[in-house]
Amino acid sequence: MKIGDFKLEVFFNKYEFSAPYLLSQSDCESMSIKDLLSYEKDAEKQFLNCWLGYTEVAGDPELRRVIATLYTTMRQKNIIVHAGAQEPIFNFMNVLLDRGDHVICQFPIYQSLYEVANAIGCGISRWYIEQSTDGWIIDINKLEQLIQPTTKLIVLNSPNNPTGYTLKSEEIRAIAELAKKYDIYVFCDEVYKGVELDGVKRPWFADFYEKGVSLGVMSKAYGLAGLRIGWLATRDEDLIGKLAKMKHYTSICSSGPSEFLSIVALQHSQKILDRNLKIIENNLSIAQSFFNKYSDLFEFNKPMAGPVAFNKMNITMPIEKFCNAMVKEKGILLLPANIYSFPGQYFRMGFGRRNFADCLAMFESYLIEKKYT
Ligand SMILES: Cc1ncc(COP(=O)(O)O)c(C=O)c1O
């Protein structure tokens, strides 16, 4: 398979571990293994006794059981564990899709969610999240208009990276009904689920539709990207079997120590999510004051859920040129819209890290130095 460069990952690879002021990260503040183990009595001793052999292809049975409790209709057999969220995206697309299939993908979105299908030889239509005066909106009628006789899959990302747009329960229901009417699979990347800023817990897509597949991960809302543990949940057991056969060719099985640590984290899920939600809320209020102060220079699109927002900067210089110059000169990292192949002067900002205020202060100094303010 020939596949195009992953623009976001190429950009991050260049700067993520050298730029000191990361203002656009999509994962929440992480923690040490010691801190995570301290959530559960005796967990440290158990962790040291973790066996380092191969594990079950579908994932540790206890981990799958705990993951299934996040859903209303899933059981252990409906879950398959993978390496992070990237492996299950790749494997799912390769299992489901053939050259010539048509795929509708929400847009803007994380690139692998359409690029893998593109590399397989599928036709891709973009269903845009649109900017309105009230923030980002979607139009489900427009989604229906994109459906073709060969449409096999609708790809969603909710909460969305980069806009923070999050499907409401009635929208999840409406999309599930539409997909059922045309007998189309729905893949819903829900990796940012768990840090809802409006306090409303949305259902997982897979609970609504028998051909719905939900993607979850430890990397984002939990801030545990180093575990490289993600999963797919679906009522389609035949699909789970095919995904296991595909995993034989990718990672075979997941890391045993990471599976153990994921169980600990999920057993204390609410405490970890509350910790991260507090960080995001605190950073968003700092960001709100900043954007109020510079309201002529920026349009702030507050996210509905998740740690990222896609804001606009009113300057004449192309945003990618601005971001590239800033990271090279001062090591302040923002992600420009061209990385998402999205038009306009948008940039992604991330609110999940504890040093957000310091990074924002550096950004403000840069704006003052360059006379943008
Ligand atoms: C929407 C979305 N899906 C999947 C991923 C990949 O996640 P992971 O790093 O856990 O593989 C990302 C990472 O940024 C993402 O934003």
XYZ file of C-alpha atoms in Angstrom, residues 73-74 78 205-213 233-238 240:
19
model
C -24.939 -2.803 25.338
C -21.377 -4.165 25.140
C -17.736 -7.015 21.795
C -22.140 5.446 19.039
C -21.795 1.642 19.083
C -24.570 1.435 21.686
C -27.016 2.928 19.172
C -26.479 0.926 16.036
C -25.607 -2.688 15.295
C -23.285 -1.585 12.447
C -21.740 1.139 14.612
C -18.112 0.866 15.740
C -16.380 -1.777 20.472
C -19.123 -3.159 18.246
C -22.100 -5.504 18.408
C -20.918 -6.972 15.088
C -19.095 -10.090 16.379
C -18.159 -11.220 12.874
C -14.475 -8.484 15.821
